[in-house]
């Protein structure tokens, strides 16, 4: 099948899922065309089965805002026509579903019919999309997609709660390539560069937006290190980094906390981590937690959104109410202070991650593409 994938190319869950999906589809014999404004971060190989089409938006003095949707829909029209694309899969409703719909309509004028699958990822529904500025356009784009998927049951419920939706929403959870982590892929984890043998390594990975509650991460760690010798790795970049760094200075734990910035080596960092913290305000799925779990890293998270569908309480880690810093710290200490408990949770985290193996999830998308083609 010839599939066009529209996504955000930057660091962030939806772009990662879209890229990994495209790569997996190409390995399964499909021809995949990525269409976005920059080469997606995890898209390292361009082959005859994988193509990247860059969307350019030339500057013009009249435009206060560059009309990206317009450029994207025009690019989609051209790629669909030039490469005989059969299915269009857009990730993140804003503005991709809207631009996709416009492209679909333009193509129809020329007698070309292309089904559009829209995957909802989270903040496009729970935060941004729900804003009155965007809500009518988001509702319209969802209702006019041929097939709609969401990455968790919780996100499906939120979509039906916040928007007036007439479409069926299929839940296809995010996934991970379990086989990639069957054996420890890094023979040299270089743990010793990060911490002493008797210290536990605690990690947080995010885009440091308000929704991630990074200050809670620091405060939870502050409580943990009173009981267990530990270090905190803060991985990522975003608007809340400065506040988090300030808090680290105020709490006088600068020698225990490392801000690593945006990294292409998340797998390597997780490889030597003992615990992952994700105390988010809202989280439709929590791909970062799944990426930790598959590397046998237990997770302490909030119990919001889709997180309970991923992190299994008292098995792969623990879940607490949003903002329950003491509860999260207590659970973390429980896991970390006894090596046999830690090892048990590590094993269980890995086992819980296996439910989301790529080989079980990608065929679900293929089935939907087939369905979309039949409907066409
Ligand atoms: O985490 C973010 O803020 C980025 C955002 C995105 O769309 O890139 O992530 C959302 O989609 C991910 C992939 O489906 C989910 O794993 C994240 O839970 C979700 N983020 C939120 O709901 C806050």
Coordinates of C-alpha atoms and ligand atoms in Angstrom, one line a residue:
X1 CA 0.0 0.0 0.0
X2 CA 1.2 3.6 -0.6
X3 CA 0.6 5.6 2.6
X4 CA 1.2 9.3 3.3
X5 CA 1.9 10.2 7.0
X6 CA 1.6 13.7 8.3
X7 CA 3.1 14.4 11.7
X8 CA 5.1 16.9 13.8
X9 CA 8.8 16.2 13.2
X10 CA 10.1 17.5 16.5
X11 CA 10.7 15.7 19.8
X12 CA 7.3 14.7 21.2
X13 CA 5.1 11.7 21.5
X14 CA 2.9 12.0 18.4
X15 CA 5.8 12.5 16.0
X16 CA 7.7 9.6 17.5
X17 CA 4.7 7.3 17.2
X18 CA 4.0 8.4 13.6
X19 CA 7.7 7.9 12.6
X20 CA 8.0 4.5 14.2
X21 CA 4.7 3.5 12.6
X22 CA 5.9 4.6 9.2
X23 CA 9.2 2.8 9.6
X24 CA 7.4 -0.4 10.7
X25 CA 5.0 -0.2 7.8
X26 CA 7.9 0.2 5.3
X27 CA 9.5 -2.9 6.8
X28 CA 6.2 -4.7 6.2
X29 CA 6.4 -3.8 2.5
X30 CA 4.4 -0.6 2.3
X31 CA 5.6 2.5 0.6
X32 CA 5.6 5.4 3.2
X33 CA 5.7 9.1 2.5
X34 CA 6.3 11.4 5.4
X35 CA 5.0 15.0 4.8
X36 CA 6.0 17.6 7.3
X37 CA 8.2 20.8 7.7
X38 CA 11.4 19.0 8.8
X39 CA 12.8 15.5 8.6
X40 CA 11.3 13.7 11.6
X41 CA 13.8 13.2 14.4
X42 CA 13.7 9.4 14.4
X43 CA 13.6 9.1 10.6
X44 CA 17.2 8.2 9.9
X45 CA 16.9 6.1 6.8
X46 CA 15.3 7.3 3.6
X47 CA 15.0 4.4 1.2
X48 CA 12.9 3.5 -1.8
X49 CA 10.2 2.5 0.6
X50 CA 10.5 5.7 2.7
X51 CA 10.3 9.2 1.4
X52 CA 10.3 12.5 3.0
X53 CA 8.5 15.6 1.5
X54 CA 9.3 18.9 3.2
X55 CA 6.6 21.5 3.5
X56 CA 8.0 24.9 2.8
X57 CA 6.2 28.1 3.8
X58 CA 7.8 31.1 2.1
X59 CA 7.9 34.3 4.1
X60 CA 5.8 37.1 2.7
X61 CA 5.6 40.6 4.3
X62 CA 1.8 40.6 4.3
X63 CA 1.5 37.5 6.4
X64 CA 1.6 38.1 10.1
X65 CA 1.2 34.3 10.5
X66 CA 2.6 31.9 7.9
X67 CA -0.2 29.8 6.3
X68 CA 1.2 26.4 7.1
X69 CA -2.1 24.5 6.6
X70 CA -2.4 25.9 3.1
X71 CA 1.2 24.9 2.2
X72 CA 0.6 21.5 3.8
X73 CA -2.7 20.8 1.9
X74 CA -1.1 21.9 -1.4
X75 CA 1.9 19.6 -0.7
X76 CA -0.5 16.7 0.1
X77 CA -2.4 17.2 -3.2
X78 CA 0.9 17.1 -5.1
X79 CA 2.3 14.1 -3.3
X80 CA -0.9 12.1 -3.6
X81 CA -1.1 12.7 -7.3
X82 CA 2.6 12.3 -8.1
X83 CA 3.1 9.1 -6.1
X84 CA -0.3 7.5 -6.3
X85 CA -0.9 7.6 -2.5
X86 CA -3.8 5.4 -1.5
X87 CA -4.3 6.3 2.2
X88 CA -3.6 9.5 4.1
X89 CA -2.8 9.1 7.8
X90 CA -2.6 12.3 9.8
X91 CA -1.3 12.4 13.4
X92 CA -2.5 15.1 15.8
X93 CA -5.7 16.9 14.8
X94 CA -4.4 20.4 14.7
X95 CA -3.9 21.5 12.0
X96 CA -3.2 18.1 10.3
X97 CA -6.7 16.8 10.1
X98 CA -7.9 20.1 8.9
X99 CA -5.3 20.4 6.2
X100 CA -5.8 16.7 5.2
X101 CA -9.5 17.4 4.7
X102 CA -8.8 20.4 2.5
X103 CA -6.4 18.2 0.4
X104 CA -9.0 15.5 0.2
X105 CA -11.6 17.9 -1.1
X106 CA -9.2 19.5 -3.6
X107 CA -8.3 16.0 -4.9
X108 CA -12.0 15.1 -5.2
X109 CA -12.5 18.0 -7.6
X110 CA -9.9 16.3 -9.8
X111 CA -11.6 12.9 -9.5
X112 CA -9.1 11.5 -7.0
X113 CA -10.5 9.9 -3.9
X114 CA -8.3 9.4 -0.9
X115 CA -9.4 8.1 2.5
X116 CA -8.1 10.0 5.6
X117 CA -7.3 8.3 8.9
X118 CA -6.9 10.7 11.8
X119 CA -5.1 9.7 15.0
X120 CA -5.7 11.8 18.1
X121 CA -2.8 12.0 20.4
X122 CA -3.6 14.0 23.5
X123 CA -3.1 17.7 23.8
X124 CA -4.9 18.2 20.5
X125 CA -8.0 17.1 22.4
X126 CA -7.4 17.8 26.1
X127 CA -5.6 21.1 26.0
X128 CA -5.2 23.0 22.7
X129 CA -8.0 21.5 20.6
X130 CA -10.5 22.1 23.3
X131 CA -9.9 25.9 23.3
X132 CA -12.9 27.9 21.7
X133 CA -10.4 29.3 19.1
X134 CA -10.0 25.8 17.6
X135 CA -12.9 23.7 18.8
X136 CA -15.2 24.1 15.8
X137 CA -12.4 23.3 13.3
X138 CA -11.2 20.3 15.4
X139 CA -14.8 19.0 15.7
X140 CA -15.3 19.4 12.0
X141 CA -12.0 17.7 11.0
X142 CA -12.7 14.7 13.3
X143 CA -16.3 14.3 12.1
X144 CA -15.1 14.5 8.5
X145 CA -12.2 12.0 8.8
X146 CA -12.9 8.6 7.2
X147 CA -11.5 6.8 10.2
X148 CA -10.6 8.2 13.7
X149 CA -8.3 6.5 16.2
X150 CA -7.2 7.5 19.7
X151 CA -4.2 6.3 21.5
X152 CA -6.1 5.2 24.7
X153 CA -9.6 4.5 26.0
X154 CA -9.2 7.6 28.2
X155 CA -8.5 9.8 25.2
X156 CA -11.5 8.4 23.4
X157 CA -13.7 9.2 26.4
X158 CA -12.3 12.7 26.6
X159 CA -12.9 13.3 22.9
X160 CA -16.5 12.2 23.2
X161 CA -16.9 14.3 26.3
X162 CA -15.4 17.6 25.0
X163 CA -16.5 17.5 21.4
X164 CA -19.8 16.8 19.5
X165 CA -18.5 13.7 17.7
X166 CA -20.6 11.7 15.3
X167 CA -17.8 9.3 14.3
X168 CA -16.8 6.0 15.8
X169 CA -13.4 6.3 17.5
X170 CA -11.2 3.2 17.4
X171 CA -8.6 2.8 20.2
X172 CA -5.2 1.8 18.9
X173 CA -2.7 2.1 21.7
X174 CA 0.9 3.4 21.2
X175 CA 3.5 0.7 20.8
X176 CA 7.1 -0.3 21.3
X177 CA 9.5 -2.6 19.5
X178 CA 10.0 -5.1 22.3
X179 CA 12.5 -7.2 20.3
X180 CA 14.9 -4.2 20.1
X181 CA 15.3 -4.5 23.8
X182 CA 15.3 -8.3 24.2
X183 CA 18.9 -8.4 25.3
X184 CA 20.4 -5.3 26.8
X185 CA 21.3 -3.5 23.5
X186 CA 24.0 -1.5 25.1
X187 CA 26.8 -3.6 26.4
X188 CA 28.3 -0.4 27.8
X189 CA 25.7 1.5 29.6
X190 CA 28.3 3.9 31.0
X191 CA 26.4 4.0 34.3
X192 CA 29.6 4.8 36.1
X193 CA 29.8 8.2 34.3
X194 CA 26.5 9.2 35.8
X195 CA 26.5 7.8 39.3
X196 CA 28.4 5.8 41.9
X197 CA 27.5 2.1 42.3
X198 CA 25.6 2.7 45.5
X199 CA 23.4 5.4 44.0
X200 CA 20.1 4.8 42.3
X201 CA 19.4 6.7 39.0
X202 CA 16.0 8.3 38.7
X203 CA 15.0 9.7 35.3
X204 CA 12.4 12.1 33.9
X205 CA 12.0 12.6 30.1
X206 CA 9.6 15.2 28.7
X207 CA 9.2 18.4 26.7
X208 CA 9.2 20.4 30.0
X209 CA 5.8 21.9 29.5
X210 CA 3.5 22.9 32.4
X211 CA 1.4 19.8 31.9
X212 CA 4.4 17.6 32.8
X213 CA 4.7 19.2 36.3
X214 CA 8.5 19.1 36.3
X215 CA 8.7 20.9 39.6
X216 CA 6.9 17.9 41.1
X217 CA 9.6 15.8 39.6
X218 CA 12.2 17.8 41.5
X219 CA 10.2 17.8 44.8
X220 CA 9.6 14.0 44.6
X221 CA 13.3 13.5 44.1
X222 CA 14.1 15.8 47.0
X223 CA 12.0 13.6 49.3
X224 CA 13.5 10.3 47.8
X225 CA 17.1 11.4 48.3
X226 CA 16.5 12.0 52.0
X227 CA 16.0 8.2 52.3
X228 CA 17.9 6.6 49.4
X229 CA 21.2 7.7 47.8
X230 CA 20.2 8.8 44.3
X231 CA 20.7 11.0 41.3
X232 CA 18.1 12.6 39.1
X233 CA 18.5 12.8 35.3
X234 CA 16.3 15.5 33.7
X235 CA 16.1 14.9 30.0
X236 CA 14.4 17.3 27.6
X237 CA 13.9 20.9 26.9
X238 CA 11.0 23.3 27.3
X239 CA 9.5 26.4 29.0
X240 CA 9.6 24.9 32.5
X241 CA 13.2 23.9 32.6
X242 CA 14.3 27.3 34.1
X243 CA 11.8 27.0 37.0
X244 CA 12.9 23.4 37.6
X245 CA 16.6 24.4 37.7
X246 CA 15.8 27.3 40.1
X247 CA 14.0 24.9 42.4
X248 CA 17.0 22.5 42.4
X249 CA 19.2 25.4 43.5
X250 CA 16.7 26.5 46.2
X251 CA 16.6 23.0 47.5
X252 CA 20.4 22.8 47.4
X253 CA 20.5 19.6 45.4
X254 CA 22.5 20.8 42.4
X255 CA 25.2 18.1 42.9
X256 CA 22.5 15.4 42.7
X257 CA 20.5 16.6 39.6
X258 CA 21.7 16.7 36.0
X259 CA 19.8 18.6 33.3
X260 CA 20.8 16.8 30.1
X261 CA 18.8 18.8 27.6
X262 CA 17.2 17.3 24.5
X263 CA 18.8 14.0 23.7
X264 CA 19.0 11.5 20.9
X265 CA 20.2 8.9 23.4
X266 CA 17.1 8.4 25.5
X267 CA 17.5 4.6 25.1
X268 CA 21.0 4.8 26.5
X269 CA 19.9 6.9 29.4
X270 CA 17.0 4.6 30.2
X271 CA 19.4 1.7 30.0
X272 CA 21.1 2.7 33.3
X273 CA 18.0 4.1 35.0
X274 CA 16.4 2.5 38.1
X275 CA 13.2 4.5 38.2
X276 CA 11.2 6.8 35.9
X277 CA 9.0 9.7 37.2
X278 CA 6.0 11.0 35.2
X279 CA 3.7 13.1 37.5
X280 CA 1.9 14.8 34.6
X281 CA -1.3 16.9 35.1
X282 CA -2.8 15.1 32.1
X283 CA -1.3 12.4 29.8
X284 CA -3.4 10.7 27.1
X285 CA -1.0 7.7 27.0
X286 CA 2.5 8.4 28.3
X287 CA 4.8 7.0 25.7
X288 CA 7.8 8.1 27.7
X289 CA 6.6 5.7 30.5
X290 CA 6.3 2.8 28.1
X291 CA 9.8 3.5 26.7
X292 CA 11.1 3.3 30.2
X293 CA 9.2 0.2 31.1
X294 CA 10.4 -1.8 28.1
X295 CA 13.9 -1.1 29.3
X296 CA 12.9 -2.6 32.7
X297 CA 12.6 0.8 34.4
X298 CA 9.6 0.9 36.9
X299 CA 7.4 4.0 36.7
X300 CA 6.0 6.3 39.4
X301 CA 3.3 8.4 37.7
X302 CA 0.1 10.3 38.3
X303 CA -3.1 8.4 37.7
X304 CA -4.4 10.8 35.1
X305 CA -5.8 10.2 31.6
X306 CA -4.4 7.0 29.9
X307 CA -1.6 6.4 32.4
X308 CA -3.5 3.7 34.3
X309 CA -3.8 1.8 30.9
X310 CA 0.0 1.8 30.6
X311 CA 1.5 1.8 34.1
X312 CA 0.0 -1.0 36.2
X313 CA -0.3 -0.1 39.9
X314 CA 1.8 -2.2 42.3
X315 CA 3.2 -4.1 39.3
X316 CA 5.2 -1.9 36.8
X317 CA 5.3 0.9 39.4
X318 CA 2.8 3.0 41.3
X319 CA 0.2 5.6 40.4
X320 CA -1.0 8.5 42.6
X321 CA -3.3 11.5 42.4
X322 CA -1.9 14.4 40.5
X323 CA 0.3 16.5 42.9
X324 CA 0.6 13.8 45.6
X325 CA 4.4 14.4 46.0
X326 CA 4.7 12.6 49.3
X327 CA 2.8 9.5 48.0
X328 CA 4.9 9.3 44.9
X329 CA 8.1 9.8 46.9
X330 CA 7.0 7.1 49.4
X331 CA 6.3 4.6 46.6
X332 CA 9.6 5.4 45.0
X333 CA 11.5 4.8 48.2
X334 CA 9.6 1.5 48.6
X335 CA 10.8 0.3 45.2
X336 CA 14.4 1.7 45.5
X337 CA 15.5 0.9 48.9
X338 CA 15.5 -2.9 48.7
X339 CA 17.3 -4.5 45.7
X340 CA 15.1 -7.5 45.6
X341 CA 12.0 -5.3 45.4
X342 CA 13.7 -3.2 42.8
X343 CA 14.6 -6.2 40.7
X344 CA 11.0 -7.6 40.9
X345 CA 9.5 -4.2 39.8
X346 CA 12.1 -4.0 36.9
X347 CA 11.0 -7.4 35.6
X348 CA 7.3 -6.6 36.0
X349 CA 7.8 -3.2 34.2
X350 CA 9.2 -5.0 31.3
X351 CA 6.4 -7.6 31.3
X352 CA 3.7 -4.8 31.4
X353 CA 5.4 -3.2 28.4
X354 CA 5.2 -6.3 26.3
X355 CA 1.4 -5.8 26.0
X356 CA 2.2 -3.0 23.6
X357 CA 4.6 -4.8 21.3
X358 CA 4.8 -3.3 17.8
X359 CA 4.0 -6.6 16.1
X360 CA 0.6 -6.7 17.8
X361 CA -0.3 -3.0 17.2
X362 CA 0.9 -2.1 13.7
X363 CA -1.4 -4.8 12.1
X364 CA -4.3 -2.9 13.7
X365 CA -3.5 0.2 11.6
X366 CA -3.1 -2.0 8.5
X367 CA -6.5 -3.4 9.1
X368 CA -8.0 0.1 9.3
X369 CA -6.2 1.2 6.1
X370 CA -7.8 -1.8 4.3
X371 CA -11.2 -0.9 5.8
X372 CA -10.8 2.8 4.7
X373 CA -9.9 1.6 1.1
X374 CA -13.0 -0.6 1.0
X375 CA -15.2 2.2 2.2
X376 CA -13.7 4.4 -0.6
Ligands
LIG1 O1 3.7 14.9 25.6 C1 3.4 15.9 24.9 O2 3.1 17.0 25.3 C2 3.5 15.7 23.4 C3 2.3 15.1 22.8 C4 2.4 15.0 21.3 O3 1.4 14.9 20.7 O4 3.5 15.0 20.7 O5 2.1 13.8 23.5 C5 0.9 13.2 23.5 O6 0.9 12.2 22.6 C6 1.8 11.1 22.9 C7 1.8 10.1 21.8 O7 0.6 9.5 21.5 C8 1.3 10.5 24.3 O8 2.1 9.4 24.7 C9 1.3 11.6 25.3 O9 0.7 11.1 26.5 C10 0.5 12.8 24.9 N1 0.7 13.9 25.8 C11 -0.3 14.4 26.6 O10 -1.4 13.9 26.6 C12 0.1 15.5 27.5

